[in-house]
Short mmCIF file of C-alpha atoms in Angstrom, two decimals:
data_model
loop_
_atom_site.label_atom_id
_atom_site.label_comp_id
_atom_site.label_asym_id
_atom_site.label_seq_id
_atom_site.Cartn_x
_atom_site.Cartn_y
_atom_site.Cartn_z
CA UNK A 23 39.28 88.76 100.05
CA UNK A 24 39.56 84.56 100.02
CA UNK A 25 43.51 84.59 99.77
CA UNK A 26 43.65 86.85 102.17
CA UNK A 27 41.79 85.28 104.67
CA UNK A 28 43.42 81.62 103.68
CA UNK A 29 46.12 82.50 104.70
CA UNK A 30 45.73 84.27 107.88
CA UNK A 31 44.21 80.59 108.84
CA UNK A 32 47.61 79.45 107.94
CA UNK A 33 49.74 81.62 109.52
CA UNK A 34 47.14 80.97 113.02
CA UNK A 35 47.80 76.90 112.15
CA UNK A 36 51.12 76.99 111.92
CA UNK A 37 50.97 79.28 115.39
CA UNK A 38 49.45 76.81 117.10
CA UNK A 39 51.36 74.27 115.97
CA UNK A 40 54.44 75.28 117.36
CA UNK A 41 55.78 72.92 119.70
CA UNK A 42 56.01 75.35 123.66
CA UNK A 43 59.69 75.86 123.90
CA UNK A 44 60.05 77.62 120.47
CA UNK A 45 57.03 80.02 121.92
CA UNK A 46 58.37 80.46 124.61
CA UNK A 47 61.57 81.98 123.64
CA UNK A 48 59.56 83.87 121.13
CA UNK A 49 58.14 85.25 123.44
CA UNK A 50 59.52 88.35 125.17
CA UNK A 51 59.95 87.18 129.37
CA UNK A 52 60.27 89.72 132.90
CA UNK A 53 62.25 88.17 135.36
CA UNK A 54 62.63 89.61 139.07
CA UNK A 55 65.38 88.35 140.78
CA UNK A 56 65.48 89.06 145.04
CA UNK A 57 68.31 88.85 146.60
CA UNK A 58 69.00 88.97 150.25
CA UNK A 59 71.24 92.17 150.72
CA UNK A 60 71.71 94.63 149.65
CA UNK A 61 74.26 96.55 145.91
CA UNK A 62 77.80 96.81 147.26
CA UNK A 63 77.88 92.98 149.31
CA UNK A 64 80.21 90.45 148.12
CA UNK A 65 78.31 87.73 148.07
CA UNK A 66 75.57 89.52 147.16
CA UNK A 67 76.95 91.08 144.00
CA UNK A 68 78.88 87.73 142.87
CA UNK A 69 75.24 86.16 142.73
CA UNK A 70 74.12 89.04 140.80
CA UNK A 71 76.74 89.08 138.50
CA UNK A 72 76.96 84.71 138.08
CA UNK A 73 72.87 85.91 136.60
CA UNK A 74 73.90 88.52 134.41
CA UNK A 75 76.19 86.35 132.14
CA UNK A 76 73.37 83.62 131.22
CA UNK A 77 70.94 85.88 130.76
CA UNK A 78 71.96 88.75 129.14
CA UNK A 79 73.15 87.07 125.93
CA UNK A 80 68.95 86.51 125.78
CA UNK A 81 67.81 89.39 123.74
CA UNK A 82 64.01 88.58 124.70
CA UNK A 83 64.87 88.92 128.62
CA UNK A 84 63.69 91.41 131.14
CA UNK A 85 65.86 91.16 133.79
CA UNK A 86 65.18 93.46 137.13
CA UNK A 87 66.97 93.14 140.76
CA UNK A 88 65.20 94.08 144.48
CA UNK A 89 68.17 94.08 146.96
CA UNK A 90 65.89 93.62 150.31
CA UNK A 91 68.87 94.28 152.84
CA UNK A 92 68.33 92.39 155.42
CA UNK A 93 71.66 92.06 156.34
CA UNK A 94 70.60 95.65 157.30
CA UNK A 95 67.40 95.41 158.27
CA UNK A 96 65.26 92.75 160.01
CA UNK A 97 62.28 92.36 162.14
CA UNK A 98 58.56 91.97 160.99
CA UNK A 99 57.65 95.49 160.68
CA UNK A 100 59.73 96.09 157.66
CA UNK A 101 59.63 92.72 155.87
CA UNK A 102 55.51 94.41 156.42
CA UNK A 103 57.17 97.62 154.13
CA UNK A 104 58.93 95.19 151.70
CA UNK A 105 55.82 93.19 150.81
CA UNK A 106 53.47 95.78 150.57
CA UNK A 107 56.38 97.87 147.68
CA UNK A 108 57.19 95.18 145.79
CA UNK A 109 53.06 94.35 146.01
CA UNK A 110 52.05 98.10 144.54
CA UNK A 111 55.46 98.24 142.23
CA UNK A 112 54.68 94.26 140.30
CA UNK A 113 51.15 93.84 141.06
CA UNK A 114 50.39 95.29 137.79
CA UNK A 115 53.81 93.95 135.82
CA UNK A 116 52.87 90.03 136.06
CA UNK A 117 56.65 87.95 136.05
CA UNK A 118 57.58 85.22 133.78
CA UNK A 119 60.65 83.91 136.83
CA UNK A 120 61.28 84.83 139.58
CA UNK A 121 65.17 83.86 140.84
CA UNK A 122 65.80 84.06 144.75
CA UNK A 123 69.29 84.35 146.47
CA UNK A 124 70.54 83.15 149.70
CA UNK A 125 68.20 82.02 152.07
CA UNK A 126 66.36 84.91 153.64
CA UNK A 127 64.73 86.03 150.53
CA UNK A 128 63.81 82.42 149.96
CA UNK A 129 62.26 82.56 153.28
CA UNK A 130 60.30 86.00 152.62
CA UNK A 131 58.86 84.87 149.19
CA UNK A 132 57.32 81.61 151.05
CA UNK A 133 55.92 84.09 152.58
CA UNK A 134 54.33 86.43 150.35
CA UNK A 135 54.08 83.89 147.44
CA UNK A 136 50.78 83.07 147.19
CA UNK A 137 49.37 86.87 148.05
CA UNK A 138 52.22 88.45 145.28
CA UNK A 139 53.25 86.03 142.90
CA UNK A 140 51.43 82.85 142.75
CA UNK A 141 52.34 80.58 139.86
CA UNK A 142 55.06 81.91 138.54
CA UNK A 143 58.06 79.69 138.87
CA UNK A 144 60.90 80.32 141.07
CA UNK A 145 64.24 79.58 140.86
CA UNK A 146 66.87 79.92 144.33
CA UNK A 147 70.80 79.80 145.10
CA UNK A 148 73.18 80.51 147.81
CA UNK A 149 70.37 78.23 149.97
CA UNK A 150 72.52 76.59 152.24
CA UNK A 151 72.87 73.24 152.95
CA UNK A 152 69.88 72.07 151.03
CA UNK A 153 67.52 69.08 152.14
CA UNK A 154 64.23 68.36 150.11
CA UNK A 155 62.46 69.22 153.23
CA UNK A 156 63.48 73.05 152.48
CA UNK A 157 60.64 72.91 150.19
CA UNK A 158 58.17 71.05 151.10
CA UNK A 159 54.78 71.72 149.91
CA UNK A 160 55.52 74.17 147.05
CA UNK A 161 55.89 73.65 143.59
CA UNK A 162 56.95 74.69 140.63
CA UNK A 163 60.51 75.16 141.70
CA UNK A 164 64.17 74.40 141.18
CA UNK A 165 67.59 76.12 142.72
CA UNK A 166 71.36 75.22 143.13
CA UNK A 167 72.82 74.11 146.81
CA UNK A 168 75.02 75.97 148.76
CA UNK A 169 77.19 73.35 150.98
CA UNK A 170 80.78 74.44 152.41
CA UNK A 171 83.18 70.89 152.02
CA UNK A 172 84.88 70.84 155.39
CA UNK A 173 86.75 67.20 154.48
CA UNK A 174 87.80 68.44 150.86
CA UNK A 175 89.64 71.04 152.51
CA UNK A 176 91.39 69.22 155.41
CA UNK A 177 92.85 66.87 152.81
CA UNK A 178 94.04 69.75 150.56
CA UNK A 179 95.47 71.89 153.69
CA UNK A 180 96.85 68.49 155.59
CA UNK A 181 98.46 67.66 151.68
CA UNK A 182 100.16 70.92 151.29
CA UNK A 183 101.62 71.33 154.57
CA UNK A 184 101.88 67.50 155.95
CA UNK A 185 104.11 68.15 158.68
CA UNK A 186 99.95 69.95 160.67
CA UNK A 187 100.08 69.02 163.68
CA UNK A 188 96.64 71.02 164.98
CA UNK A 189 93.98 71.83 162.80
CA UNK A 190 91.43 74.77 164.42
CA UNK A 191 88.27 75.68 163.40
CA UNK A 192 87.03 79.31 163.90
CA UNK A 193 83.55 78.60 165.14
CA UNK A 194 80.51 79.78 167.05
CA UNK A 195 76.33 78.70 167.76
CA UNK A 196 74.99 82.14 167.55
CA UNK A 197 72.71 81.98 164.03
CA UNK A 198 71.91 79.09 162.31
CA UNK A 199 73.86 78.67 159.26
CA UNK A 200 77.38 78.92 163.01
CA UNK A 201 75.11 75.65 164.30
CA UNK A 202 75.07 73.73 160.87
CA UNK A 203 78.62 74.67 160.34
CA UNK A 204 79.80 73.80 163.47
CA UNK A 205 77.55 70.59 163.44
CA UNK A 206 79.41 69.19 159.68
CA UNK A 207 82.74 70.14 161.41
CA UNK A 208 82.58 68.52 164.41
CA UNK A 209 81.60 65.24 161.97
CA UNK A 210 83.69 65.75 159.89
CA UNK A 211 86.39 65.88 162.97
CA UNK A 212 86.01 62.61 163.73
CA UNK A 213 87.36 61.43 160.64
CA UNK A 214 90.49 63.56 161.38
CA UNK A 215 91.67 63.15 164.58
CA UNK A 216 93.86 60.10 164.11
CA UNK A 217 95.40 61.93 161.61
CA UNK A 218 96.03 65.03 163.16
CA UNK A 219 94.83 67.37 167.58
CA UNK A 220 91.24 69.27 165.89
CA UNK A 221 89.75 72.04 168.37
CA UNK A 222 87.65 74.71 168.18
CA UNK A 223 87.92 78.51 168.79
CA UNK A 224 84.44 78.66 169.82
CA UNK A 225 82.38 82.01 169.80
CA UNK A 226 85.08 83.90 169.97
CA UNK A 227 85.23 87.68 169.23
CA UNK A 228 87.30 90.64 168.15
CA UNK A 229 88.50 91.73 171.89
CA UNK A 230 89.85 88.09 173.01
CA UNK A 231 90.14 86.42 169.25
CA UNK A 232 93.89 88.15 168.66
CA UNK A 233 95.81 86.64 172.14
CA UNK A 234 94.14 83.53 171.62
CA UNK A 235 94.82 83.18 167.94
CA UNK A 236 98.68 84.14 168.51
CA UNK A 237 99.63 81.68 171.09
CA UNK A 238 98.23 78.51 168.67
CA UNK A 239 101.29 76.36 167.42
CA UNK A 240 103.05 77.12 164.46
CA UNK A 241 102.58 73.82 162.46
CA UNK A 242 98.26 74.96 163.20
CA UNK A 243 96.02 75.03 160.27
CA UNK A 244 93.25 77.75 161.02
CA UNK A 245 89.58 77.33 158.95
CA UNK A 246 87.16 80.22 159.32
CA UNK A 247 83.91 78.25 159.54
CA UNK A 248 82.25 81.91 160.26
CA UNK A 249 82.64 85.44 161.42
CA UNK A 250 83.72 86.89 164.42
CA UNK A 251 81.41 87.99 167.17
CA UNK A 252 81.31 91.60 167.83
CA UNK A 253 80.58 91.20 172.34
CA UNK A 254 76.92 92.77 171.77
CA UNK A 255 74.91 89.28 169.95
CA UNK A 256 76.12 90.89 166.15
CA UNK A 257 78.92 89.96 164.41
CA UNK A 258 81.77 91.39 162.95
CA UNK A 259 82.10 92.13 159.45
CA UNK A 260 83.60 89.61 156.83
CA UNK A 261 87.25 92.05 156.51
CA UNK A 262 87.23 92.85 160.31
CA UNK A 263 86.81 89.06 161.35
CA UNK A 264 88.93 87.90 158.52
CA UNK A 265 92.18 90.72 158.54
CA UNK A 266 92.18 89.59 163.33
CA UNK A 267 92.12 86.36 161.95
CA UNK A 268 94.58 86.13 159.44
CA UNK A 269 96.85 89.01 161.48
CA UNK A 270 96.97 87.20 164.56
CA UNK A 271 97.14 82.99 163.27
CA UNK A 272 101.29 81.82 163.15
CA UNK A 273 99.57 79.31 160.12
CA UNK A 274 97.55 79.24 156.84
CA UNK A 275 94.02 80.20 157.70
CA UNK A 276 91.78 78.08 154.77
CA UNK A 277 88.41 79.62 154.09
CA UNK A 278 85.16 78.11 152.39
CA UNK A 279 84.08 82.02 150.60
CA UNK A 280 85.51 83.71 147.82
CA UNK A 281 85.09 87.08 149.17
CA UNK A 282 87.08 86.29 151.73
CA UNK A 283 90.19 86.39 149.85
CA UNK A 284 92.03 89.07 149.43
CA UNK A 285 91.91 89.70 153.10
CA UNK A 286 94.36 87.71 154.32
CA UNK A 287 93.44 82.91 153.75
CA UNK A 288 95.42 81.54 151.75
CA UNK A 289 92.75 79.81 150.26
CA UNK A 290 90.84 76.26 149.41
CA UNK A 291 87.89 74.80 147.72
CA UNK A 292 85.83 77.70 147.94
CA UNK A 293 81.74 78.56 147.88
CA UNK A 294 81.91 80.95 144.36
CA UNK A 295 78.93 83.29 144.60
CA UNK A 296 79.55 83.80 140.52
CA UNK A 297 78.81 80.38 140.17
CA UNK A 298 75.99 80.11 142.42
CA UNK A 299 74.53 83.13 139.83
CA UNK A 300 75.70 80.94 136.69
CA UNK A 301 74.35 78.01 137.98
CA UNK A 302 71.21 79.31 138.89
CA UNK A 303 71.06 81.23 135.42
CA UNK A 304 71.70 78.07 133.48
CA UNK A 305 68.32 77.01 135.36
CA UNK A 306 66.14 80.14 134.93
CA UNK A 307 67.38 79.43 131.13
CA UNK A 308 66.05 76.36 130.43
CA UNK A 309 62.71 77.12 132.49
CA UNK A 310 62.30 80.56 130.15
CA UNK A 311 63.20 78.39 127.32
CA UNK A 312 59.58 76.06 127.94
CA UNK A 313 61.11 73.84 130.50
CA UNK A 314 59.06 73.14 133.49
CA UNK A 315 60.57 73.90 137.15
CA UNK A 316 59.72 70.35 138.31
CA UNK A 317 60.59 68.41 136.04
CA UNK A 318 64.34 70.00 136.81
CA UNK A 319 66.18 68.96 139.28
CA UNK A 320 67.82 70.29 142.27
CA UNK A 321 72.10 71.30 141.72
CA UNK A 322 72.75 69.09 144.39
CA UNK A 323 76.25 69.05 144.07
CA UNK A 324 77.84 73.15 145.36
CA UNK A 325 79.38 74.94 141.95
CA UNK A 326 82.17 74.84 144.32
CA UNK A 327 86.30 76.50 143.05
CA UNK A 328 89.30 75.49 144.61
CA UNK A 329 90.85 79.10 144.64
CA UNK A 330 94.51 80.52 146.16
CA UNK A 331 95.93 83.91 146.91
CA UNK A 332 99.32 84.13 145.40
CA UNK A 333 100.70 86.49 148.77
CA UNK A 334 99.67 84.31 150.74
CA UNK A 335 101.28 81.44 148.89
CA UNK A 336 104.40 82.83 148.81
CA UNK A 337 104.22 83.95 152.54
CA UNK A 338 103.88 79.93 153.54
CA UNK A 339 105.63 78.26 150.72
CA UNK A 340 103.37 76.87 148.39
CA UNK A 341 103.82 75.96 145.32
CA UNK A 342 101.72 76.29 141.96
CA UNK A 343 102.26 73.07 140.80
CA UNK A 344 101.30 72.05 144.23
CA UNK A 345 97.88 72.95 144.08
CA UNK A 346 94.71 71.43 142.00
CA UNK A 347 95.08 71.32 138.59
CA UNK A 348 91.75 73.58 138.09
CA UNK A 349 93.32 76.01 140.49
CA UNK A 350 92.54 80.11 140.11
CA UNK A 351 95.60 82.03 142.23
CA UNK A 352 94.67 85.61 142.97
CA UNK A 353 96.99 88.61 143.47
CA UNK A 354 99.45 87.14 140.72
CA UNK A 355 102.37 89.72 140.62
CA UNK A 356 101.80 91.78 138.02
CA UNK A 357 103.77 91.39 134.59
CA UNK A 358 106.44 93.46 132.62
CA UNK A 359 103.71 93.02 129.53
CA UNK A 360 100.79 93.61 132.02
CA UNK A 361 102.27 96.68 133.24
CA UNK A 362 103.85 98.07 130.21
CA UNK A 363 101.26 96.68 127.11
CA UNK A 364 100.28 100.26 126.16
CA UNK A 365 103.73 101.18 125.41
CA UNK A 366 105.17 98.01 124.10
CA UNK A 367 102.47 97.31 121.25
CA UNK A 368 103.25 101.01 119.12
CA UNK A 369 107.24 100.08 120.09
CA UNK A 370 106.61 97.04 118.48
CA UNK A 371 104.45 98.41 115.61
CA UNK A 372 107.56 100.26 114.78
CA UNK A 373 109.65 97.74 115.54
CA UNK A 374 108.17 95.44 112.92
CA UNK A 375 107.21 98.58 110.61
CA UNK A 376 111.13 99.18 110.16
CA UNK A 377 112.17 95.79 110.44
CA UNK A 378 109.26 95.26 106.98
CA UNK A 379 111.13 98.69 106.16
CA UNK A 380 115.01 96.97 106.23
CA UNK A 381 114.12 93.86 104.46
CA UNK A 382 112.79 95.19 101.71
CA UNK A 383 115.60 97.78 101.17
CA UNK A 384 117.90 95.26 101.98
CA UNK A 385 115.89 93.01 99.09
CA UNK A 386 116.11 96.08 96.31
CA UNK A 387 120.17 96.52 97.53
CA UNK A 388 120.44 93.33 96.57
CA UNK A 389 118.59 93.12 93.70
CA UNK A 390 120.66 96.53 92.65
CA UNK A 391 123.73 94.52 94.11
CA UNK A 392 123.22 91.21 91.23
CA UNK A 393 121.96 93.32 88.52
CA UNK A 394 125.01 95.79 89.06
CA UNK A 395 127.62 92.53 88.75
CA UNK A 396 125.42 91.63 85.80
CA UNK A 397 125.82 95.07 83.72
CA UNK A 398 129.97 94.58 84.52
CA UNK A 399 129.49 91.31 83.44
CA UNK A 400 127.84 92.77 80.40
CA UNK A 401 130.35 95.72 79.57
CA UNK A 402 133.39 93.11 80.23
CA UNK A 403 132.24 91.12 77.33
CA UNK A 404 131.00 93.32 75.23
CA UNK A 405 134.29 95.01 75.78
CA UNK A 406 136.39 91.88 75.08
CA UNK A 407 133.98 91.26 71.82
CA UNK A 408 135.33 94.74 70.95
CA UNK A 409 138.26 94.30 71.59
CA UNK A 410 138.40 91.13 69.61
CA UNK A 411 137.20 92.70 65.66
CA UNK A 412 140.17 93.35 63.65
CA UNK A 413 138.02 96.90 62.27
CA UNK A 414 137.66 99.91 63.69
CA UNK A 415 135.16 100.66 65.77
CA UNK A 416 133.27 104.24 66.35
CA UNK A 417 130.80 105.35 68.37
CA UNK A 418 129.55 108.95 67.70
CA UNK A 419 126.93 110.91 69.19
CA UNK A 420 124.53 112.95 66.75
CA UNK A 421 126.86 116.18 65.62
CA UNK A 422 129.99 113.11 64.95
CA UNK A 423 131.66 113.50 67.80
CA UNK A 424 133.60 110.50 68.05
CA UNK A 425 132.75 109.14 71.69
CA UNK A 426 134.08 105.44 71.44
CA UNK A 427 136.85 103.87 69.38
CA UNK A 428 137.99 99.92 69.25
CA UNK A 429 141.71 100.54 70.62
CA UNK A 430 142.88 96.93 69.57
CA UNK A 431 141.71 98.21 65.94
CA UNK A 432 144.75 99.53 65.71
CA UNK A 433 147.21 97.67 65.96
CA UNK A 434 146.48 96.67 62.37
CA UNK A 435 145.45 99.54 60.84
CA UNK A 436 148.63 100.28 59.97
CA UNK A 437 147.09 104.06 57.77
CA UNK A 438 145.46 104.95 61.25
CA UNK A 439 148.19 107.69 63.52
CA UNK A 440 149.05 106.56 66.56
CA UNK A 441 147.65 109.14 68.76
CA UNK A 442 143.93 108.69 69.99
CA UNK A 443 140.78 110.27 67.49
CA UNK A 444 137.84 110.32 70.87
CA UNK A 445 136.49 113.92 70.76
CA UNK A 446 136.92 114.21 67.27
CA UNK A 447 134.71 114.77 64.43
CA UNK A 448 134.31 111.86 61.66
CA UNK A 449 133.54 113.65 59.34
CA UNK A 450 137.23 116.00 59.20
CA UNK A 451 138.82 112.59 58.65
CA UNK A 452 136.95 111.84 54.97
CA UNK A 453 138.79 113.02 51.57
CA UNK A 454 136.63 115.77 50.47
CA UNK A 455 134.75 114.91 47.68
CA UNK A 456 133.41 111.92 49.99
CA UNK A 457 132.31 114.45 52.50
CA UNK A 458 128.84 115.77 50.81
CA UNK A 459 127.89 112.12 49.58
CA UNK A 460 128.58 111.14 53.26
CA UNK A 461 126.53 113.50 55.10
CA UNK A 462 123.89 112.77 52.86
CA UNK A 463 124.36 109.20 53.73
CA UNK A 464 124.41 109.94 57.52
CA UNK A 465 120.56 111.35 57.20
CA UNK A 466 119.45 109.23 55.33
CA UNK A 467 119.84 106.73 57.84
CA UNK A 468 118.58 108.02 60.94
CA UNK A 469 115.49 107.21 58.49
CA UNK A 470 116.15 103.65 56.25
CA UNK A 471 118.33 101.72 57.49
CA UNK A 472 121.79 101.52 54.20
CA UNK A 473 124.00 99.34 53.39
CA UNK A 474 127.72 99.49 53.76
CA UNK A 475 129.61 102.35 51.51
CA UNK A 476 133.25 102.79 50.13
CA UNK A 477 134.66 106.09 51.34
CA UNK A 478 138.15 107.23 50.69
CA UNK A 479 139.46 108.21 54.15
CA UNK A 480 142.33 111.04 54.32
CA UNK A 481 145.34 110.70 57.02
CA UNK A 482 148.44 112.80 57.15
CA UNK A 483 148.05 113.88 53.30
CA UNK A 484 147.66 109.95 52.31
CA UNK A 485 143.41 108.50 51.17
CA UNK A 486 142.53 105.32 52.87
CA UNK A 487 140.09 103.19 51.15
CA UNK A 488 137.71 101.74 53.43
CA UNK A 489 134.31 100.13 53.41
CA UNK A 490 132.27 102.23 56.04
CA UNK A 491 128.80 100.26 58.01
CA UNK A 492 126.79 102.88 60.42
CA UNK A 493 123.70 102.10 62.17
CA UNK A 494 121.58 104.80 64.36
CA UNK A 495 121.40 104.36 67.65
CA UNK A 496 118.35 105.52 69.69
CA UNK A 497 116.75 105.84 73.27
CA UNK A 498 113.64 104.54 75.24
CA UNK A 499 111.54 107.10 73.08
CA UNK A 500 113.00 106.14 69.81
CA UNK A 501 114.73 109.20 69.33
CA UNK A 502 118.87 108.76 67.95
CA UNK A 503 121.02 109.97 70.66
CA UNK A 504 123.80 109.24 68.32
CA UNK A 505 125.33 106.59 65.25
CA UNK A 506 128.31 103.60 65.45
CA UNK A 507 130.67 102.63 62.67
CA UNK A 508 132.33 99.73 61.41
CA UNK A 509 135.20 100.33 58.97
CA UNK A 510 137.64 98.03 56.95
CA UNK A 511 140.81 98.80 55.70
#
C-alpha cells in the first residue's frame, strides 16, 4: 500500500513538473473558426483549407467551423440571431482558441467576445490593411495582415510590358475596402506618374463598363481593385466583374486576389486565401502549444503569392522565363503523360517485363552458345586424340554392338578388314575358344576393374593375337550404358 501511495505521489510530482508547453501539447484542444462568408465562397474556402493544412496534422486538435454568411446576410437583426445561436451552441463547450477570418467576422467577435468567449485566445486572418489601432483595447489576440501590394504589381506589369503607355485602375468609393484600395492606388500613382499615365475607372457599373473598357488604348494595363457596381447600390460578383473587365479590356489585366484567377486576368502578386489560412494555422499551433498570443507579433508581411494564368500569358506573349522565379502558373496545357498516365504506367510495366525476359533469354542463348562452342571444341579435340592413337578403340552398347571405331587405327592394323565394322557385335570377332572367357570378363568388369587380357581375334579365317583393355561407360545415375575397348596388335 505504501509503494502504491509513493508511486501516485511521484506521478503527481512529475505532472506538476512538466513545462506548460508540454502540458498544453498533450491535452485535447477545442478550436472554433468563425468565417465571414459562406461555404462555397472561393476566398472563404481557401482560408479554411489553409487552416486545415496546419491543424489537421495535430492529433489533439478538434477544429469546428462556423460560417457567418455575411456576404449574403446583413443587418442588426441577423447579427443578434447569430449571436444567440452561437451562445446556445457553445455555452457548454469551452473553447481553447478562436480563429476569425476577414473583417466582418472580427467585427462580430468584438461585439460578442466578452459575453460568449471571454478570455479565449484569438487569431485573426484576412484583415485588410491591418494597423494596431484595429485591436486597440483587446488582449490575448494576434493574427495575420492582408494587404495588396499595388506598387509591386505595377513594377511587374511595366517590366513584362515595357511599351505600356497608360495604367487604369477599376476602383470605387462605395465601400470601406473600395475607399482603402483607392487611397493606396492614388498614393502609388504619384510614384509612377513620371513613367506612365495613371488613370482611374471610378465607380464603373456592369452596364457602362464594356464600352469604356473597349475604348482604352491597346498598350494599357488594367488593375482590378474592386468589383463593378450593379447599379442598384450593390456589386456584381467577382466572376461577373472579372469576366467583363478581362473580356473587354484590350490589354492585360492585373489583379490582387487569387480567387480572380481563371476568370481572365493575367495574374500578379496576389493575396492568397490559402496562405492567409496557413499563416493563421501556424500562429494557432504555437498558441495551442502554450505560447501566449500577446507574445506573438501580428504577421504584417501579407503572405502574397506570384500567380499567373498560362492562357493569358499566351494571349499577351508572356514567357515563363519572364516571370518571378517563385511564380506559380495555372492552366498549363495538359502534357501527353498527364493525359495518358493511366495507360502509360501499365504499358511501361509490360515493356519493362518483356525487356527483362528478352535480356534473360539473350543471356541464356549466349551461355548456351558458349557451351556449344566449348563442346564442339572438346569433341574435336577428342576426335583428333583418338585419330592419333595407333591402337584400335571401339565403343559398344551393353549388347556388344559396335557404335564407334577410330578410323585412323585401320592403316596400322593390317589384319583388319577394309570395310567398316560399326554395327557388328564385338564378340563376333573373337576366336571360338576365347568367347566364353571374354563374355565372363565383360560381366565381371561391370562390378570390378580388370586389367588387360590376351585374346585371339578371327578375321577372314586368320587368327590375330591382341591385347584387350576395357572399361564400363556409365550415365549420371551410375548405370552402365556401354563399354569402351582399346585393342593392341
